[in-house]
Coordinates of C-alpha atoms and ligand atoms in Angstrom, one line a residue:
M1 CA 129.9 81.0 98.1
A2 CA 126.5 82.4 99.1
T3 CA 124.9 81.5 102.4
E4 CA 121.4 82.5 101.6
L5 CA 119.4 81.1 98.7
P6 CA 120.2 82.9 95.4
D7 CA 116.6 84.0 94.8
H8 CA 115.6 84.8 98.3
P9 CA 113.1 87.7 98.4
A10 CA 114.8 89.3 101.3
K11 CA 118.0 89.6 99.2
R12 CA 116.1 91.1 96.4
R13 CA 114.6 93.7 98.7
L14 CA 118.0 94.4 100.3
R15 CA 119.6 95.0 96.9
G16 CA 117.0 97.7 96.2
L17 CA 117.2 99.2 99.7
V18 CA 121.0 99.3 99.8
S19 CA 121.3 100.7 96.3
E20 CA 118.8 103.5 96.9
L21 CA 120.3 104.5 100.2
M22 CA 123.8 104.5 98.9
L23 CA 122.8 107.1 96.2
I24 CA 121.7 109.7 98.8
P25 CA 124.5 111.9 100.1
G26 CA 124.4 112.3 104.0
L27 CA 127.7 113.6 105.5
S28 CA 127.8 113.5 109.3
G29 CA 125.8 116.4 110.7
H30 CA 124.0 116.7 107.3
E31 CA 121.9 113.5 107.3
G32 CA 118.5 115.1 106.5
R33 CA 118.1 113.6 103.0
V34 CA 118.9 110.1 104.2
R35 CA 116.7 110.5 107.3
R36 CA 113.7 111.7 105.3
H37 CA 114.1 108.8 102.9
L38 CA 114.2 106.3 105.8
A39 CA 111.2 107.8 107.4
G40 CA 109.4 107.3 104.2
L41 CA 110.4 103.7 104.0
L42 CA 109.2 103.2 107.6
S43 CA 105.9 104.9 106.8
G44 CA 105.5 102.6 103.9
L45 CA 105.6 99.7 106.4
G46 CA 103.1 101.6 108.5
I47 CA 105.6 102.5 111.2
A48 CA 105.6 106.1 112.5
S49 CA 109.0 107.7 113.3
R50 CA 110.2 110.8 115.0
T51 CA 113.4 112.8 115.0
D52 CA 115.3 114.1 118.0
R53 CA 117.3 117.4 118.2
L54 CA 120.5 115.8 117.0
G55 CA 118.7 114.3 114.1
N56 CA 118.4 110.6 115.1
L57 CA 115.4 108.9 113.4
I58 CA 113.5 106.9 116.0
A59 CA 110.7 104.5 115.6
T60 CA 109.1 102.0 118.0
V61 CA 107.7 98.6 117.3
E62 CA 105.6 97.8 120.3
G63 CA 106.2 94.4 121.9
T64 CA 103.7 91.6 122.1
V65 CA 105.4 90.0 125.1
A66 CA 106.9 91.4 128.3
G67 CA 110.7 91.4 128.7
P68 CA 113.7 93.7 128.1
S69 CA 113.4 96.3 125.4
V70 CA 115.8 96.4 122.5
M71 CA 117.4 99.4 120.6
L72 CA 118.5 98.2 117.2
F73 CA 120.6 100.8 115.5
A74 CA 122.8 101.7 112.6
H75 CA 124.2 105.0 111.5
M76 CA 122.8 107.1 108.6
D77 CA 125.8 109.4 108.2
Q78 CA 128.8 109.0 106.0
L79 CA 132.4 110.3 106.2
G80 CA 133.6 112.9 103.7
L81 CA 135.0 116.4 103.5
I82 CA 134.1 120.1 104.4
V83 CA 135.0 123.1 102.4
R84 CA 137.8 125.0 104.2
K85 CA 138.8 127.7 101.7
I86 CA 138.0 128.6 98.1
E87 CA 141.1 129.8 96.2
P88 CA 140.9 133.0 94.2
G89 CA 141.2 130.8 91.0
G90 CA 138.1 128.7 92.0
L91 CA 139.9 125.6 93.3
V92 CA 138.5 124.3 96.6
R93 CA 140.4 123.3 99.7
V94 CA 138.9 120.9 102.2
E95 CA 139.0 119.6 105.7
R96 CA 138.2 116.0 106.3
L97 CA 135.3 114.8 108.4
G98 CA 135.7 111.2 109.7
G99 CA 138.4 108.6 108.8
V100 CA 138.9 109.5 105.2
P101 CA 141.9 107.7 103.7
E102 CA 144.2 110.3 102.0
K103 CA 145.7 107.7 99.7
A104 CA 142.3 106.9 98.2
L105 CA 141.4 110.4 97.3
P106 CA 143.3 111.6 94.1
S107 CA 141.1 111.5 91.0
Q108 CA 138.0 110.7 93.0
P109 CA 134.8 112.3 91.8
V110 CA 132.9 114.1 94.6
V111 CA 129.8 116.2 95.0
F112 CA 129.4 119.4 97.0
C113 CA 126.0 119.3 98.7
T114 CA 124.8 122.9 98.4
G115 CA 121.4 122.5 99.8
G116 CA 119.6 123.1 96.5
R117 CA 121.6 120.7 94.2
D118 CA 124.7 118.5 94.2
V119 CA 127.6 120.2 92.3
P120 CA 130.1 117.7 90.9
G121 CA 133.9 118.1 91.3
V122 CA 137.1 116.1 91.0
I123 CA 139.8 115.7 93.6
A124 CA 142.9 116.8 91.7
N125 CA 145.8 114.4 91.0
K126 CA 148.9 116.1 89.7
S127 CA 149.6 115.3 86.0
H128 CA 151.6 112.1 85.8
H129 CA 153.9 113.6 83.1
A130 CA 155.1 116.2 85.7
T131 CA 155.4 113.8 88.6
S132 CA 158.9 113.3 89.9
Q133 CA 160.3 110.0 91.1
E134 CA 160.1 111.1 94.7
E135 CA 156.4 112.3 94.3
K136 CA 155.4 109.1 92.8
Y137 CA 154.9 107.1 96.0
R138 CA 154.0 110.0 98.2
V139 CA 150.4 110.4 99.7
L140 CA 149.3 113.9 99.6
P141 CA 148.2 115.2 103.1
Y142 CA 144.9 117.2 103.3
P143 CA 146.4 120.7 103.2
E144 CA 147.8 119.9 99.8
I145 CA 144.6 118.5 98.3
Y146 CA 142.2 120.5 96.3
I147 CA 139.0 120.0 94.4
D148 CA 138.5 121.2 90.8
A149 CA 134.8 121.8 90.1
G150 CA 135.5 123.7 86.9
F151 CA 135.3 127.2 88.3
D152 CA 137.6 129.9 87.1
S153 CA 137.1 132.2 90.2
A154 CA 136.0 132.1 93.9
A155 CA 133.0 134.2 92.7
E156 CA 131.9 131.4 90.3
A157 CA 132.1 128.8 93.1
L158 CA 130.1 131.0 95.6
A159 CA 127.5 131.7 92.9
A160 CA 127.1 127.9 92.5
G161 CA 126.3 127.7 96.2
I162 CA 129.7 126.4 97.4
D163 CA 131.0 128.2 100.5
I164 CA 133.1 127.5 103.6
G165 CA 131.4 124.7 105.5
T166 CA 129.7 123.1 102.4
P167 CA 129.6 119.3 102.8
V168 CA 131.5 117.2 100.3
V169 CA 131.0 113.4 99.8
Y170 CA 132.3 110.9 97.3
A171 CA 130.1 111.0 94.3
P172 CA 127.3 108.5 95.1
K173 CA 127.6 105.3 93.1
V174 CA 126.4 101.7 93.0
V175 CA 128.4 99.0 91.1
E176 CA 126.8 95.6 90.6
L177 CA 129.5 93.0 90.9
A178 CA 129.2 89.3 90.2
G179 CA 126.7 87.2 92.1
D180 CA 125.5 88.8 95.3
R181 CA 128.3 91.3 95.6
I182 CA 127.8 95.0 95.3
A183 CA 130.1 97.9 95.6
G184 CA 129.0 101.4 96.5
T185 CA 129.4 104.6 98.3
A186 CA 128.9 104.4 102.1
V187 CA 128.1 100.7 102.3
D188 CA 129.2 101.8 105.8
D189 CA 126.5 102.0 107.0
R190 CA 123.6 102.3 104.5
A191 CA 123.7 98.5 104.3
G192 CA 123.2 98.5 108.1
C193 CA 120.2 100.9 107.6
A194 CA 118.8 98.6 104.9
V195 CA 119.1 95.5 107.3
I196 CA 117.1 97.5 109.9
I197 CA 114.2 98.1 107.4
E198 CA 114.2 94.4 106.5
V199 CA 114.2 93.4 110.2
A200 CA 111.3 95.9 110.8
R201 CA 109.3 94.1 108.2
A202 CA 110.0 90.7 109.8
L203 CA 109.2 92.0 113.4
L204 CA 105.8 93.4 112.3
A205 CA 104.9 89.9 111.0
A206 CA 106.2 88.1 114.1
P207 CA 103.5 87.0 116.6
R208 CA 106.0 87.2 119.5
R209 CA 108.4 90.1 119.9
P210 CA 109.8 92.3 122.6
T211 CA 109.5 96.1 122.2
V212 CA 112.1 97.1 119.6
H213 CA 113.2 100.7 119.1
L214 CA 114.7 101.3 115.6
V215 CA 117.2 104.0 115.6
F216 CA 119.0 105.4 112.5
S217 CA 121.8 107.4 114.2
V218 CA 123.7 110.5 113.3
Q219 CA 127.4 111.7 113.5
E220 CA 128.8 108.2 114.0
E221 CA 131.7 109.0 111.6
F222 CA 132.3 112.3 113.4
N223 CA 132.4 111.5 117.1
L224 CA 130.6 108.2 117.6
R225 CA 128.2 109.7 120.1
G226 CA 125.2 110.7 118.0
A227 CA 123.2 107.6 119.1
V228 CA 123.7 108.5 122.7
T229 CA 120.9 111.0 122.9
A230 CA 118.4 108.4 121.5
A231 CA 119.5 105.8 124.0
Q232 CA 119.1 108.4 126.8
V233 CA 115.5 109.0 125.9
L234 CA 114.6 105.4 125.1
A235 CA 116.5 103.8 128.0
P236 CA 116.7 100.4 126.4
D237 CA 117.8 97.2 128.3
I238 CA 119.6 95.9 125.2
A239 CA 121.4 97.7 122.4
I240 CA 122.2 96.0 119.1
Q241 CA 124.5 98.0 116.7
L242 CA 124.8 97.1 113.0
D243 CA 127.8 98.0 110.9
I244 CA 130.7 96.8 108.8
V245 CA 133.0 94.1 110.0
L246 CA 136.4 94.0 108.3
A247 CA 136.6 91.3 105.6
T248 CA 140.0 89.6 105.9
D249 CA 139.9 87.3 102.9
T250 CA 142.0 89.4 100.6
P251 CA 145.9 89.0 100.5
D252 CA 146.4 92.4 102.2
M253 CA 144.2 91.5 105.1
A254 CA 145.0 87.9 105.7
Q255 CA 146.8 88.3 109.1
R256 CA 144.0 90.3 110.6
G257 CA 141.3 87.8 111.2
D258 CA 139.1 85.1 109.7
I259 CA 136.1 87.0 108.2
R260 CA 135.1 85.9 104.7
L261 CA 132.9 88.1 102.4
G262 CA 129.8 86.0 101.7
G263 CA 130.6 83.8 104.7
G264 CA 127.6 85.1 106.6
P265 CA 126.9 87.8 109.2
A266 CA 129.5 88.4 112.0
M267 CA 129.5 89.1 115.7
S268 CA 132.2 91.2 117.3
L269 CA 133.7 89.8 120.5
Y270 CA 136.0 92.8 121.0
S271 CA 136.6 96.2 119.5
F272 CA 138.9 98.9 120.7
H273 CA 140.3 102.2 119.4
G274 CA 143.1 103.8 121.3
R275 CA 143.8 106.8 119.1
G276 CA 142.1 109.7 120.9
T277 CA 139.2 107.8 122.1
L278 CA 140.0 104.9 124.4
N279 CA 136.8 103.0 123.9
G280 CA 135.3 99.9 122.4
T281 CA 132.8 97.2 123.0
I282 CA 133.1 94.0 124.9
P283 CA 129.6 92.4 124.3
H284 CA 127.3 91.4 127.1
P285 CA 127.6 87.6 127.4
A286 CA 123.8 87.2 127.3
L287 CA 123.7 88.6 123.8
V288 CA 126.8 86.5 122.7
A289 CA 124.9 83.5 123.9
L290 CA 121.6 84.5 122.3
F291 CA 123.0 85.1 118.9
G292 CA 125.3 82.1 119.0
E293 CA 122.4 79.9 119.9
T294 CA 120.1 81.5 117.3
A295 CA 122.6 81.1 114.5
R296 CA 123.0 77.4 115.4
G297 CA 119.3 76.9 115.7
E298 CA 118.5 78.7 112.4
G299 CA 121.5 77.2 110.5
I300 CA 123.0 80.6 109.8
P301 CA 126.8 80.7 109.7
L302 CA 128.0 83.3 112.2
Q303 CA 131.5 84.7 111.8
K304 CA 133.5 86.2 114.6
S305 CA 135.6 89.3 114.9
A306 CA 138.1 90.6 117.5
H307 CA 139.8 93.7 116.3
V308 CA 141.6 96.7 117.6
G309 CA 141.6 99.9 115.4
L310 CA 137.9 100.5 115.0
L311 CA 134.9 101.0 117.2
T312 CA 131.3 102.0 116.8
D313 CA 128.7 104.0 118.6
S314 CA 127.7 101.0 120.8
S315 CA 130.9 101.9 122.8
Y316 CA 129.1 105.0 124.2
V317 CA 125.5 103.6 124.2
Q318 CA 126.5 100.9 126.5
L319 CA 127.4 103.5 129.2
V320 CA 124.0 105.3 129.2
H321 CA 121.9 105.4 132.5
A322 CA 122.7 102.3 134.6
G323 CA 124.3 100.6 131.5
V324 CA 122.9 98.9 128.4
A325 CA 123.7 95.3 127.5
A326 CA 125.4 95.9 124.1
I327 CA 126.6 94.0 121.2
D328 CA 128.0 94.8 117.6
L329 CA 126.7 92.6 114.9
G330 CA 127.6 93.2 111.2
F331 CA 128.4 92.1 107.8
P332 CA 131.8 91.7 106.1
A333 CA 133.0 94.7 104.0
R334 CA 136.1 95.2 101.8
G335 CA 137.8 98.5 101.2
T336 CA 136.2 100.3 104.1
H337 CA 136.1 104.1 104.0
S338 CA 137.2 104.1 100.4
S339 CA 134.9 105.7 97.7
L340 CA 133.6 102.2 96.8
E341 CA 133.2 99.7 99.6
I342 CA 132.1 96.1 98.8
C343 CA 129.6 93.9 100.6
D344 CA 127.6 90.7 99.8
L345 CA 123.8 90.7 99.8
S346 CA 123.8 87.2 101.2
D347 CA 125.5 88.4 104.4
L348 CA 123.0 91.1 104.8
A349 CA 120.1 88.8 104.4
G350 CA 121.7 86.4 106.8
L351 CA 122.1 89.2 109.2
A352 CA 118.5 90.3 109.0
R353 CA 117.3 86.7 109.5
L354 CA 119.6 86.3 112.6
L355 CA 118.3 89.5 114.1
A356 CA 114.6 88.7 113.5
A357 CA 115.0 85.2 114.9
G358 CA 117.3 86.3 117.8
I359 CA 115.2 89.3 118.9
G360 CA 112.1 87.0 118.6
R361 CA 113.6 84.8 121.4
I362 CA 113.7 87.7 123.8
D363 CA 110.9 87.7 126.5
D364 CA 110.7 88.0 130.2
S365 CA 112.7 84.8 130.8
F366 CA 115.7 86.3 129.0
S367 CA 118.2 87.2 131.8
L368 CA 120.8 90.0 131.6
D369 CA 122.4 88.8 134.8
R370 CA 126.0 88.3 133.9
D371 CA 126.5 85.7 136.6
R372 CA 124.0 83.4 134.8
Y373 CA 126.5 83.1 131.9
V374 CA 129.9 81.4 132.3
T375 CA 132.6 83.8 131.1
Ligands
ZN1 ZN1 130.1 102.6 110.2

């Protein structure tokens, strides 16, 4: 069931924005094409942007009222693979970059981003007729995976521009599902980027707003720290991060939470990842209160998430300088990190509306003193 009106103009704009952004490859550390496209979209709204040394795209919408400044951010990059070795016969071996699920890889179409053009390939899957009973339920680990791009020799692959270090991503694709649902490559986090563009449009039209820095960050899927350099320079008081929230309304996810696709935007009350990182975000109580009250006031359903096993770059941004009041807001997604992830445009439109209204409530009376909030 949709939470936003079926023909809402924001939803129409978001369908276009998400689709065009999902069709642009942008592996972590190689976000240039996505960045230039987003800079063009901002420029179309009359907003100038700049790029820092790491590649973050930064734009500032000056405030019309005094009060704490906001950094609203989403990551531009996507996970994928990097060429590790080209076999003499032209088959390509890869390393993974980010949390790529091995079990979702066989038979997937991919593209090698060679700089000049995207070269198609297919991740090999052993012929079924030669697959033994033991192999049937085994997931192939990375060292055994190879990509077939049609070359007969390493020389042919090199001549096509493929070399060690070449970025590889899932072949970009958009699939329109029923109603407001859309499947595509890197819904995580091009949908978040699209929401920021929609919020920027709303902020420009708002008579009252604090200063809002829009940041499209890099390397989130790689090390979660790309946004840190932007936060260090901007020194915001508040950081609002937008990304996927795990939808749990399918049979395989039912025990994990209460997030429904199409049930509206979501707020994370707890995230943590203990495998190698030991970090997460426990949101600032002022922001939990702000977005809870805004959702009630605007009649926007706001879902809640508390989840171990994932984290976002807000985990690191909150630790910049003397500390930044941080929160993760997002939209439900299914099949995360697979080649086709699913989201609902109604949730994106609801998230954009929640953000515009919530940020619009921030002025110099908005306190970040934790002791003013009962926790
Ligand atoms: Zn993400």
